[in-house]
Amino acid sequence: MAGLFATLRRPTNISSSNFQSSSVFASRLLYLLTVISVSLAVFAFVLQWRGGLPDPTTRWIPGHDPNEAGSKPVRLSSSSSGCADILGQSRTASFPYFRDWKFNFGSDLRPKISITTSTSAGLEQILPWMFYHKVIGVTNFFLFVEGKAASPNVSKVLKSIPGVRVIYRTKELEDVQAKSRIWNETWLAGFFYQPCNHELFVKQTLNMEMAIVMAREAGVDWIIHLDTDELMHPAGTSEYSLRRLLADIPEDVDMVIFPNYESSVERDDVKEPFSEVSMFKKNYDHLTKEMYFGNYKEATRGNPNYFLTYGNGKSAARVQDHLRPNGAHRWHNYMKSPKEIKLEEAAVLHYTYPKFSDLTSRRDRCGCKPTKEDVKRCFMLEFDRAAFIIASTLTEEEMLHWYREHVVWTDKTLIQKLIKKGILTRIYTPMAIVQGLKESGIFVSVIASAHRDIIKDESLSSAGNRNASGYPHITDTFPRKMGRILEPQSTARKFVEFSKTDRQAIPPESPPGMDGIDLTDTKYLLKNSSS
């Protein structure tokens, strides 16, 4: 019996041992899972506390307010509250979808791309324009400022942004430009001694010449001249990246031409074009000849040309020896004819007269008489001339009626027809990026930071410290030629090569018109367009 009981007890001990081992394993597993869960919760809390991972599903939703949870917006003084209202407020200055959330790009990113511009705009226009281009890969900005852009409250903000150089239009700067190589050459001579747009064209070209030197000093690979009402649109790249697009350009190419698309606004009360306008009219270079001329009349809508203003695009130049500007739209080289290509998809988005107030703002910048003869001195393009006369002679109500008729697209049937034919197109990416930037709070954060510095340095500021151009002071005078002053894709991407070697400055030019088109071809095109 004892042996029997001994035999029976042995399995019982084994079962008890197994049960204890299972219990220990279960306890340890439960403990491990608890530790992991707590660690993840702590990690998530730290990220949220630092503002690093806002909800990506709500960032792009128009109208979503990241401040709803009771976060406090950055407080600004009354002098900058207007910009803050327009640019939006948020508790964090990070934009979480791209490398380097603070946009402080390092030298390891190649190619390095710079944009140069001549502007008198305010922060409500410059900041969205600038940070949009930072998102798509631009590293350096050379801003030649005057007017509102040169005011202390605006320029202080601009200079606080990494990669930005601000150059004021001072007497010293103009003295230096009067001794530049361009000043004494003939290819720009046709634009001297004329006011308004001609004067701006000369300024832009002289500023571009200086920007080339700055770009070389900064180790930049590509330089682009762009106005602050234009956005680069690097279509054809999987990353929507201007850097990726230019990195894929063959090494023997000197210049890339970007055809421009023109904004087609659908309302007369647009306030923020970059985040409100999504419809654009395609450039002639991105359409077939049959499609372009076959729909020319409907696309023009009674205006002087297919586009309201220019249609010859902008360009990016590889920074190299002997590079020079060739007017505001092109680059050239003193020692060779640059090899140029044009991309099939990428473009410049030109926001043309997107706001009703653009009529009067352009009028107020020019002192010409509102006559057909005199406006030719001020403006190079027909629509600009007509708009100036309208803004100078009509009442505000009459101007608004004219603006709705000639600029605003209200005919939904016509819009759908031209979208179907490919004349008009919807482009949402820039709108989404700018809206996302606004909601991230980067604009308000930059303004607030610079504003604190302004208050700190206010007592130390003086007129003598205002020139930040970095050029030597030159006291001798020169005969100014400005009109206002002196009135007497990757490897699979296809390219189109150019053989044009014109050395004269290329002005803003209208797209091709119906003049000079063979009458038989025109009838054929119009017949096919109606089908």
Short mmCIF file of C-alpha atoms in Angstrom, two decimals:
data_model
loop_
_atom_site.label_atom_id
_atom_site.label_comp_id
_atom_site.label_asym_id
_atom_site.label_seq_id
_atom_site.Cartn_x
_atom_site.Cartn_y
_atom_site.Cartn_z
CA MET A 1 0.00 0.00 0.00
CA ALA A 2 2.81 2.32 0.83
CA GLY A 3 4.28 1.67 -2.55
CA LEU A 4 0.97 2.36 -4.14
CA PHE A 5 0.54 5.65 -2.39
CA ALA A 6 4.12 6.55 -3.25
CA THR A 7 3.40 5.86 -6.89
CA LEU A 8 0.28 7.96 -6.85
CA ARG A 9 1.92 10.94 -5.17
CA ARG A 10 4.68 11.31 -7.79
CA PRO A 11 2.40 12.57 -10.61
CA THR A 12 0.71 14.96 -8.20
CA ASN A 13 4.03 16.64 -7.43
CA ILE A 14 4.84 16.92 -11.14
CA SER A 15 1.44 18.52 -11.88
CA SER A 16 1.91 21.01 -9.05
CA SER A 17 5.35 21.95 -10.37
CA ASN A 18 3.98 22.53 -13.87
CA PHE A 19 1.17 24.65 -12.48
CA GLN A 20 3.62 26.79 -10.52
CA SER A 21 5.84 27.26 -13.62
CA SER A 22 2.83 28.31 -15.68
CA SER A 23 1.77 30.77 -13.01
CA VAL A 24 5.25 32.35 -12.88
CA PHE A 25 5.38 32.62 -16.67
CA ALA A 26 1.91 34.21 -16.79
CA SER A 27 2.86 36.70 -14.08
CA ARG A 28 6.05 37.68 -15.86
CA LEU A 29 4.23 38.06 -19.17
CA LEU A 30 1.56 40.22 -17.54
CA TYR A 31 4.26 42.34 -15.90
CA LEU A 32 6.10 42.75 -19.21
CA LEU A 33 2.94 43.79 -21.04
CA THR A 34 2.13 46.27 -18.28
CA VAL A 35 5.61 47.82 -18.47
CA ILE A 36 5.38 48.12 -22.27
CA SER A 37 1.93 49.71 -22.09
CA VAL A 38 3.03 52.22 -19.46
CA SER A 39 6.21 53.04 -21.42
CA LEU A 40 4.25 53.65 -24.61
CA ALA A 41 1.79 55.85 -22.75
CA VAL A 42 4.63 57.90 -21.24
CA PHE A 43 6.34 58.18 -24.63
CA ALA A 44 3.12 59.35 -26.29
CA PHE A 45 2.54 61.89 -23.53
CA VAL A 46 6.07 63.30 -23.96
CA LEU A 47 5.64 63.62 -27.73
CA GLN A 48 2.29 65.32 -27.35
CA TRP A 49 3.64 67.63 -24.66
CA ARG A 50 6.49 68.68 -26.97
CA GLY A 51 4.11 69.28 -29.88
CA GLY A 52 5.86 66.77 -32.10
CA LEU A 53 3.03 64.55 -33.31
CA PRO A 54 -0.24 66.36 -33.93
CA ASP A 55 -2.96 64.28 -35.50
CA PRO A 56 -2.15 64.06 -39.24
CA THR A 57 -5.73 63.17 -40.08
CA THR A 58 -6.95 66.59 -38.96
CA ARG A 59 -4.08 68.82 -40.04
CA TRP A 60 -5.26 69.04 -43.64
CA ILE A 61 -8.95 69.49 -42.91
CA PRO A 62 -10.01 73.07 -43.71
CA GLY A 63 -11.57 74.73 -40.71
CA HIS A 64 -9.93 72.40 -38.18
CA ASP A 65 -8.75 74.45 -35.20
CA PRO A 66 -5.72 73.02 -33.36
CA ASN A 67 -6.41 75.46 -30.50
CA GLU A 68 -9.76 73.94 -29.51
CA ALA A 69 -8.28 72.05 -26.57
CA GLY A 70 -7.75 75.27 -24.67
CA SER A 71 -4.25 76.03 -25.84
CA LYS A 72 -3.20 79.66 -25.60
CA PRO A 73 -2.21 81.49 -28.78
CA VAL A 74 0.95 83.55 -28.95
CA ARG A 75 0.25 87.13 -27.92
CA LEU A 76 1.37 89.88 -30.27
CA SER A 77 1.25 93.62 -30.02
CA SER A 78 -1.33 95.61 -31.94
CA SER A 79 1.24 96.46 -34.62
CA SER A 80 1.45 92.84 -35.77
CA SER A 81 -2.01 91.56 -34.93
CA GLY A 82 -3.20 92.06 -38.49
CA CYS A 83 -0.61 89.63 -39.83
CA ALA A 84 -1.37 87.22 -37.01
CA ASP A 85 -5.05 87.16 -37.89
CA ILE A 86 -4.30 86.45 -41.53
CA LEU A 87 -1.53 83.93 -40.94
CA GLY A 88 -3.29 82.03 -38.15
CA GLN A 89 -2.27 81.01 -34.66
CA SER A 90 -1.27 77.74 -33.04
CA ARG A 91 0.48 76.40 -29.97
CA THR A 92 3.34 74.84 -31.92
CA ALA A 93 5.71 76.06 -34.59
CA SER A 94 6.46 72.63 -36.04
CA PHE A 95 5.32 71.26 -39.38
CA PRO A 96 5.48 67.51 -38.88
CA TYR A 97 5.43 66.08 -42.39
CA PHE A 98 8.87 67.01 -43.68
CA ARG A 99 12.43 66.59 -42.63
CA ASP A 100 13.75 69.19 -40.19
CA TRP A 101 10.59 70.60 -38.65
CA LYS A 102 12.22 73.97 -37.98
CA PHE A 103 13.27 74.38 -41.66
CA ASN A 104 16.92 74.85 -40.74
CA PHE A 105 18.32 72.81 -43.61
CA GLY A 106 21.91 71.64 -43.41
CA SER A 107 24.63 71.59 -46.03
CA ASP A 108 24.12 67.85 -46.56
CA LEU A 109 21.00 68.43 -48.66
CA ARG A 110 21.78 68.55 -52.37
CA PRO A 111 21.24 70.22 -54.66
CA LYS A 112 21.03 73.52 -52.76
CA ILE A 113 18.42 75.77 -54.34
CA SER A 114 18.04 79.51 -53.95
CA ILE A 115 15.25 81.90 -54.89
CA THR A 116 15.84 85.61 -55.41
CA THR A 117 13.04 88.15 -55.53
CA SER A 118 12.43 91.91 -55.53
CA THR A 119 9.44 92.68 -53.35
CA SER A 120 7.53 95.36 -51.49
CA ALA A 121 4.92 92.96 -50.08
CA GLY A 122 4.00 92.40 -46.43
CA LEU A 123 4.41 89.35 -44.21
CA GLU A 124 0.92 88.05 -45.01
CA GLN A 125 2.19 87.34 -48.54
CA ILE A 126 5.91 86.72 -48.08
CA LEU A 127 5.79 84.17 -45.22
CA PRO A 128 3.41 81.65 -46.89
CA TRP A 129 5.35 82.08 -50.14
CA MET A 130 8.70 81.50 -48.43
CA PHE A 131 7.79 78.56 -46.19
CA TYR A 132 5.96 76.81 -49.01
CA HIS A 133 9.20 76.86 -50.97
CA LYS A 134 11.14 75.68 -47.93
CA VAL A 135 8.79 72.68 -47.79
CA ILE A 136 9.55 71.70 -51.39
CA GLY A 137 13.31 72.04 -50.95
CA VAL A 138 14.51 75.66 -51.32
CA THR A 139 17.34 76.43 -48.88
CA ASN A 140 18.34 80.06 -49.54
CA PHE A 141 16.39 83.26 -50.19
CA PHE A 142 17.86 86.56 -51.38
CA LEU A 143 15.20 89.20 -50.78
CA PHE A 144 15.69 92.65 -52.29
CA VAL A 145 13.18 94.67 -50.33
CA GLU A 146 11.62 98.11 -50.44
CA GLY A 147 8.32 99.64 -49.40
CA LYS A 148 6.41 97.58 -46.82
CA ALA A 149 8.91 94.71 -47.05
CA ALA A 150 11.73 97.06 -45.98
CA SER A 151 9.93 98.35 -42.88
CA PRO A 152 11.60 97.37 -39.58
CA ASN A 153 8.69 95.21 -38.37
CA VAL A 154 8.70 93.17 -41.61
CA SER A 155 12.41 92.98 -42.42
CA LYS A 156 13.27 92.01 -38.83
CA VAL A 157 11.04 88.96 -39.15
CA LEU A 158 12.49 88.03 -42.53
CA LYS A 159 16.09 88.30 -41.33
CA SER A 160 15.34 86.01 -38.37
CA ILE A 161 14.52 83.06 -40.67
CA PRO A 162 17.36 80.62 -41.41
CA GLY A 163 18.68 80.85 -44.96
CA VAL A 164 17.24 84.33 -45.64
CA ARG A 165 19.31 87.33 -46.65
CA VAL A 166 17.61 90.74 -46.80
CA ILE A 167 19.03 93.47 -49.04
CA TYR A 168 17.58 96.98 -48.83
CA ARG A 169 17.29 99.31 -51.82
CA THR A 170 19.53 102.06 -50.52
CA LYS A 171 21.66 104.71 -52.17
CA GLU A 172 24.70 102.51 -51.49
CA LEU A 173 23.12 99.56 -53.27
CA GLU A 174 22.19 101.66 -56.32
CA ASP A 175 25.72 103.10 -56.46
CA VAL A 176 27.16 99.59 -56.57
CA GLN A 177 24.69 98.51 -59.26
CA ALA A 178 25.59 101.58 -61.33
CA LYS A 179 29.12 100.20 -61.54
CA SER A 180 28.04 96.66 -62.40
CA ARG A 181 28.76 94.95 -65.68
CA ILE A 182 25.10 94.93 -66.75
CA TRP A 183 24.71 98.68 -66.32
CA ASN A 184 27.04 99.51 -69.19
CA GLU A 185 25.94 96.77 -71.60
CA THR A 186 23.38 97.14 -74.37
CA TRP A 187 21.19 94.05 -73.97
CA LEU A 188 19.13 95.71 -71.20
CA ALA A 189 19.26 99.23 -72.66
CA GLY A 190 15.78 99.13 -74.21
CA PHE A 191 14.19 99.12 -70.75
CA PHE A 192 16.02 102.13 -69.27
CA TYR A 193 14.44 105.55 -68.77
CA GLN A 194 10.89 104.20 -68.59
CA PRO A 195 8.62 104.09 -65.51
CA CYS A 196 6.66 101.45 -63.62
CA ASN A 197 6.97 97.92 -65.05
CA HIS A 198 10.03 98.83 -67.10
CA GLU A 199 11.73 100.25 -64.03
CA LEU A 200 10.83 97.13 -62.03
CA PHE A 201 12.24 94.96 -64.83
CA VAL A 202 15.58 96.79 -64.65
CA LYS A 203 15.67 96.51 -60.85
CA GLN A 204 14.94 92.80 -60.98
CA THR A 205 17.70 92.18 -63.51
CA LEU A 206 20.30 94.17 -61.55
CA ASN A 207 19.26 92.40 -58.35
CA MET A 208 19.56 89.01 -60.06
CA GLU A 209 23.13 89.87 -61.03
CA MET A 210 23.98 90.46 -57.36
CA ALA A 211 22.09 87.36 -56.26
CA ILE A 212 24.35 85.20 -58.45
CA VAL A 213 27.35 86.36 -56.41
CA MET A 214 25.51 85.65 -53.15
CA ALA A 215 24.48 82.22 -54.40
CA ARG A 216 28.07 81.29 -55.19
CA GLU A 217 29.22 82.48 -51.77
CA ALA A 218 26.51 80.33 -50.15
CA GLY A 219 27.48 77.22 -52.13
CA VAL A 220 24.16 77.13 -53.98
CA ASP A 221 23.71 74.82 -56.99
CA TRP A 222 20.60 76.34 -58.62
CA ILE A 223 19.13 79.84 -58.63
CA ILE A 224 15.59 80.89 -59.55
CA HIS A 225 14.10 84.35 -59.89
CA LEU A 226 10.50 84.37 -58.69
CA ASP A 227 7.96 87.00 -57.67
CA THR A 228 6.09 86.68 -54.38
CA ASP A 229 2.84 86.00 -56.25
CA GLU A 230 4.32 82.88 -57.84
CA LEU A 231 4.79 79.34 -56.53
CA MET A 232 6.96 76.60 -58.01
CA HIS A 233 4.93 73.49 -58.86
CA PRO A 234 7.30 70.47 -59.10
CA ALA A 235 4.80 68.15 -60.74
CA GLY A 236 6.15 64.88 -62.05
CA THR A 237 8.07 63.95 -58.89
CA SER A 238 6.78 61.35 -56.46
CA GLU A 239 7.85 63.47 -53.48
CA TYR A 240 6.49 66.80 -54.77
CA SER A 241 10.04 68.04 -54.33
CA LEU A 242 11.81 70.76 -56.28
CA ARG A 243 15.09 69.37 -54.98
CA ARG A 244 14.33 65.93 -56.37
CA LEU A 245 13.24 67.44 -59.68
CA LEU A 246 16.48 69.43 -60.14
CA ALA A 247 18.61 66.54 -58.88
CA ASP A 248 17.35 64.48 -61.83
CA ILE A 249 18.41 67.10 -64.41
CA PRO A 250 21.34 65.91 -66.60
CA GLU A 251 24.64 67.50 -65.62
CA ASP A 252 25.19 69.13 -69.02
CA VAL A 253 21.95 71.15 -68.74
CA ASP A 254 22.46 74.79 -67.73
CA MET A 255 18.89 76.05 -67.47
CA VAL A 256 15.45 74.58 -66.82
CA ILE A 257 12.42 76.49 -68.09
CA PHE A 258 9.18 76.21 -66.14
CA PRO A 259 6.09 77.22 -68.16
CA ASN A 260 3.69 79.25 -66.06
CA TYR A 261 0.08 78.42 -65.28
CA GLU A 262 -2.20 81.36 -64.55
CA SER A 263 -4.66 81.40 -61.65
CA SER A 264 -8.35 81.45 -62.56
CA VAL A 265 -10.24 82.78 -59.56
CA GLU A 266 -13.87 81.82 -59.06
CA ARG A 267 -14.81 84.51 -56.51
CA ASP A 268 -14.34 88.26 -56.21
CA ASP A 269 -13.65 88.16 -52.45
CA VAL A 270 -10.43 86.12 -52.31
CA LYS A 271 -8.22 87.20 -49.40
CA GLU A 272 -5.48 84.55 -49.29
CA PRO A 273 -4.81 83.36 -52.85
CA PHE A 274 -2.31 80.62 -51.94
CA SER A 275 -4.85 78.83 -49.73
CA GLU A 276 -8.06 79.74 -51.58
CA VAL A 277 -7.31 79.34 -55.31
CA SER A 278 -7.13 75.87 -56.86
CA MET A 279 -8.00 76.42 -60.53
CA PHE A 280 -5.34 77.32 -63.11
CA LYS A 281 -5.18 77.81 -66.85
CA LYS A 282 -2.49 75.68 -68.49
CA ASN A 283 0.35 77.12 -70.52
CA TYR A 284 0.52 76.79 -74.30
CA ASP A 285 3.66 74.64 -73.88
CA HIS A 286 1.68 72.00 -71.99
CA LEU A 287 -1.14 71.80 -74.54
CA THR A 288 -1.37 70.56 -78.09
CA LYS A 289 -1.61 73.21 -80.78
CA GLU A 290 -5.04 71.94 -81.76
CA MET A 291 -6.37 72.10 -78.21
CA TYR A 292 -4.92 75.56 -77.56
CA PHE A 293 -6.13 77.35 -80.68
CA GLY A 294 -9.31 75.32 -80.89
CA ASN A 295 -10.45 76.70 -77.53
CA TYR A 296 -8.67 80.05 -77.68
CA LYS A 297 -11.77 82.23 -77.91
CA GLU A 298 -13.60 80.59 -75.00
CA ALA A 299 -10.48 80.53 -72.84
CA THR A 300 -9.74 84.20 -73.54
CA ARG A 301 -13.26 85.42 -72.66
CA GLY A 302 -12.91 88.74 -74.47
CA ASN A 303 -9.55 89.67 -72.92
CA PRO A 304 -6.58 90.79 -75.04
CA ASN A 305 -4.83 87.42 -74.79
CA TYR A 306 -5.11 83.81 -73.63
CA PHE A 307 -3.41 84.80 -70.35
CA LEU A 308 -4.12 88.04 -68.56
CA THR A 309 -0.39 88.77 -68.24
CA TYR A 310 2.84 86.99 -69.21
CA GLY A 311 3.04 83.49 -70.65
CA ASN A 312 6.76 82.78 -71.13
CA GLY A 313 7.38 81.21 -67.75
CA LYS A 314 10.36 81.46 -65.39
CA SER A 315 13.62 79.52 -65.24
CA ALA A 316 16.16 77.92 -62.94
CA ALA A 317 19.86 78.27 -63.74
CA ARG A 318 22.76 76.11 -62.64
CA VAL A 319 25.15 78.36 -60.70
CA GLN A 320 28.40 78.39 -62.64
CA ASP A 321 31.10 80.66 -64.04
CA HIS A 322 30.00 83.56 -66.27
CA LEU A 323 26.31 83.18 -65.40
CA ARG A 324 24.22 86.33 -65.88
CA PRO A 325 20.52 87.21 -65.91
CA ASN A 326 18.72 87.75 -69.17
CA GLY A 327 15.84 89.78 -67.82
CA ALA A 328 13.49 88.62 -65.06
CA HIS A 329 12.38 85.45 -66.90
CA ARG A 330 15.63 83.90 -68.14
CA TRP A 331 19.34 83.45 -67.47
CA HIS A 332 22.26 83.48 -69.85
CA ASN A 333 26.04 82.99 -69.90
CA TYR A 334 28.72 85.38 -71.11
CA MET A 335 30.86 82.59 -72.54
CA LYS A 336 28.39 80.19 -74.12
CA SER A 337 24.82 79.59 -75.18
CA PRO A 338 23.28 77.72 -72.24
CA LYS A 339 21.74 74.34 -72.87
CA GLU A 340 18.06 74.67 -71.96
CA ILE A 341 15.34 72.14 -71.34
CA LYS A 342 11.66 72.42 -70.54
CA LEU A 343 9.84 69.91 -68.35
CA GLU A 344 6.58 68.36 -69.49
CA GLU A 345 4.73 68.66 -66.17
CA ALA A 346 6.46 71.08 -63.77
CA ALA A 347 5.32 74.70 -63.85
CA VAL A 348 5.23 78.06 -62.10
CA LEU A 349 1.83 78.92 -60.65
CA HIS A 350 1.23 82.63 -61.22
CA TYR A 351 -1.52 84.12 -59.04
CA THR A 352 -2.60 86.87 -61.42
CA TYR A 353 -4.97 89.58 -60.12
CA PRO A 354 -6.39 87.07 -57.60
CA LYS A 355 -7.74 89.84 -55.34
CA PHE A 356 -10.00 92.70 -56.37
CA SER A 357 -7.68 95.07 -54.50
CA ASP A 358 -4.91 94.21 -56.98
CA LEU A 359 -6.55 96.61 -59.43
CA THR A 360 -6.06 99.64 -57.21
CA SER A 361 -2.71 98.55 -55.75
CA ARG A 362 -1.16 98.35 -59.20
CA ARG A 363 -2.71 101.69 -60.08
CA ASP A 364 -1.27 103.33 -56.99
CA ARG A 365 2.27 102.16 -57.79
CA CYS A 366 2.43 103.93 -61.15
CA GLY A 367 2.18 107.62 -61.97
CA CYS A 368 1.11 107.31 -65.59
CA LYS A 369 -1.89 109.04 -67.11
CA PRO A 370 -4.90 106.76 -67.78
CA THR A 371 -4.70 107.09 -71.56
CA LYS A 372 -3.97 104.44 -74.17
CA GLU A 373 -0.87 106.29 -75.26
CA ASP A 374 0.64 106.96 -71.86
CA VAL A 375 0.07 103.52 -70.33
CA LYS A 376 2.40 102.05 -72.94
CA ARG A 377 5.24 103.76 -71.08
CA CYS A 378 4.26 102.01 -67.86
CA PHE A 379 3.15 98.52 -68.84
CA MET A 380 4.44 95.92 -71.28
CA LEU A 381 1.27 93.83 -71.54
CA GLU A 382 -2.19 94.78 -72.81
CA PHE A 383 -4.26 93.56 -69.88
CA ASP A 384 -2.14 95.52 -67.38
CA ARG A 385 -2.73 98.64 -69.45
CA ALA A 386 -6.47 98.08 -69.62
CA ALA A 387 -6.70 97.32 -65.89
CA PHE A 388 -4.79 100.50 -65.03
CA ILE A 389 -7.16 102.65 -67.08
CA ILE A 390 -10.21 100.94 -65.53
CA ALA A 391 -8.88 101.42 -61.99
CA SER A 392 -8.07 105.07 -62.71
CA THR A 393 -11.35 106.14 -64.33
CA LEU A 394 -14.24 104.05 -62.93
CA THR A 395 -16.05 104.01 -59.61
CA GLU A 396 -15.47 101.10 -57.23
CA GLU A 397 -18.81 99.55 -58.20
CA GLU A 398 -17.95 99.81 -61.90
CA MET A 399 -14.50 98.38 -61.24
CA LEU A 400 -16.00 95.41 -59.43
CA HIS A 401 -18.34 94.75 -62.36
CA TRP A 402 -15.39 94.88 -64.77
CA TYR A 403 -13.32 92.61 -62.51
CA ARG A 404 -16.09 90.00 -62.37
CA GLU A 405 -16.47 90.07 -66.13
CA HIS A 406 -12.79 89.89 -67.08
CA VAL A 407 -11.05 88.09 -64.20
CA VAL A 408 -13.53 86.00 -62.19
CA TRP A 409 -14.74 82.70 -63.66
CA THR A 410 -18.44 82.38 -62.87
CA ASP A 411 -19.71 80.27 -65.79
CA LYS A 412 -19.74 76.75 -64.31
CA THR A 413 -20.63 75.15 -67.62
CA LEU A 414 -17.66 76.77 -69.36
CA ILE A 415 -15.38 75.80 -66.49
CA GLN A 416 -16.38 72.14 -66.72
CA LYS A 417 -15.97 72.17 -70.49
CA LEU A 418 -12.44 73.63 -70.35
CA ILE A 419 -11.43 71.32 -67.50
CA LYS A 420 -12.61 68.35 -69.55
CA LYS A 421 -10.57 69.56 -72.52
CA GLY A 422 -7.49 70.14 -70.35
CA ILE A 423 -7.33 73.93 -70.71
CA LEU A 424 -8.18 74.47 -67.05
CA THR A 425 -6.87 72.24 -64.29
CA ARG A 426 -7.28 71.82 -60.54
CA ILE A 427 -4.11 71.90 -58.42
CA TYR A 428 -4.63 71.36 -54.69
CA THR A 429 -1.18 70.55 -53.29
CA PRO A 430 0.06 74.15 -52.78
CA MET A 431 -3.25 75.03 -51.11
CA ALA A 432 -2.93 72.06 -48.73
CA ILE A 433 0.70 72.84 -47.88
CA VAL A 434 0.04 76.52 -47.16
CA GLN A 435 -3.04 75.69 -45.10
CA GLY A 436 -1.07 73.07 -43.17
CA LEU A 437 1.73 75.55 -42.52
CA LYS A 438 -0.76 78.12 -41.29
CA GLU A 439 -2.40 75.66 -38.91
CA SER A 440 0.98 74.50 -37.61
CA GLY A 441 1.60 78.01 -36.26
CA ILE A 442 4.96 78.52 -37.93
CA PHE A 443 4.04 81.99 -39.24
CA VAL A 444 2.85 83.35 -35.91
CA SER A 445 5.81 81.77 -34.12
CA VAL A 446 8.30 83.50 -36.43
CA ILE A 447 6.52 86.84 -36.07
CA ALA A 448 6.31 86.57 -32.29
CA SER A 449 9.97 85.63 -31.93
CA ALA A 450 11.14 88.50 -34.12
CA HIS A 451 8.76 90.90 -32.39
CA ARG A 452 10.36 90.14 -29.04
CA ASP A 453 13.74 90.94 -30.55
CA ILE A 454 12.40 94.21 -31.96
CA ILE A 455 11.29 95.31 -28.49
CA LYS A 456 14.66 94.28 -27.04
CA ASP A 457 16.69 96.13 -29.67
CA GLU A 458 14.38 99.12 -30.14
CA SER A 459 16.51 101.46 -28.08
CA LEU A 460 19.64 100.47 -30.00
CA SER A 461 18.26 100.82 -33.51
CA SER A 462 19.25 103.76 -35.68
CA ALA A 463 18.99 104.82 -39.29
CA GLY A 464 22.69 104.16 -39.79
CA ASN A 465 22.24 100.47 -39.04
CA ARG A 466 19.42 99.99 -41.52
CA ASN A 467 21.50 99.00 -44.55
CA ALA A 468 22.02 95.25 -44.47
CA SER A 469 23.14 94.82 -48.06
CA GLY A 470 26.74 94.13 -47.12
CA TYR A 471 28.09 96.30 -49.93
CA PRO A 472 30.62 99.11 -49.43
CA HIS A 473 29.48 102.70 -49.11
CA ILE A 474 30.10 104.60 -52.33
CA THR A 475 29.53 108.35 -52.36
CA ASP A 476 29.90 109.32 -56.00
CA THR A 477 26.71 109.88 -57.98
CA PHE A 478 25.64 108.37 -61.29
CA PRO A 479 23.03 109.07 -64.00
CA ARG A 480 20.21 106.81 -62.85
CA LYS A 481 18.45 104.88 -65.56
CA MET A 482 15.38 104.05 -63.49
CA GLY A 483 12.32 105.54 -65.15
CA ARG A 484 10.69 106.87 -62.00
CA ILE A 485 13.77 108.88 -61.04
CA LEU A 486 14.97 110.08 -64.43
CA GLU A 487 11.94 111.03 -66.49
CA PRO A 488 13.71 113.04 -69.65
CA GLN A 489 10.85 63.89 -63.33
CA SER A 490 13.33 61.11 -62.90
CA THR A 491 15.19 59.37 -65.78
CA ALA A 492 11.86 58.58 -67.47
CA ARG A 493 10.93 62.28 -67.62
CA LYS A 494 10.89 63.69 -71.14
CA PHE A 495 12.68 66.92 -72.05
CA VAL A 496 12.28 69.42 -74.87
CA GLU A 497 15.54 70.97 -76.07
CA PHE A 498 15.99 74.56 -77.20
CA SER A 499 18.36 76.07 -79.71
CA LYS A 500 17.41 79.70 -79.12
CA THR A 501 20.51 81.88 -78.55
CA ASP A 502 18.96 85.35 -78.33
CA ARG A 503 21.17 87.51 -76.11
CA GLN A 504 18.72 90.37 -75.62
CA ALA A 505 16.88 90.64 -72.31
CA ILE A 506 13.69 88.61 -72.48
CA PRO A 507 10.73 90.65 -71.18
CA PRO A 508 7.38 89.27 -70.00
CA GLU A 509 5.65 88.04 -73.14
CA SER A 510 2.05 87.09 -73.87
CA PRO A 511 1.21 83.54 -74.97
CA PRO A 512 0.79 82.93 -78.72
CA GLY A 513 -2.21 84.74 -80.20
CA MET A 514 -4.39 84.09 -83.21
CA ASP A 515 -2.41 86.58 -85.31
CA GLY A 516 -0.29 84.88 -87.92
CA ILE A 517 -2.15 81.57 -87.74
CA ASP A 518 -3.11 80.17 -91.13
CA LEU A 519 -6.82 80.87 -91.74
CA THR A 520 -7.48 77.37 -93.07
CA ASP A 521 -5.87 75.80 -90.01
CA THR A 522 -7.86 78.10 -87.74
CA LYS A 523 -11.18 77.09 -89.29
CA TYR A 524 -10.17 73.46 -88.97
CA LEU A 525 -9.20 73.90 -85.33
CA LEU A 526 -12.37 75.80 -84.44
CA LYS A 527 -14.49 73.19 -86.21
CA ASN A 528 -12.86 70.39 -84.24
CA SER A 529 -13.07 72.23 -80.93
CA SER A 530 -16.86 72.47 -81.14
CA SER A 531 -17.26 68.73 -81.53
#
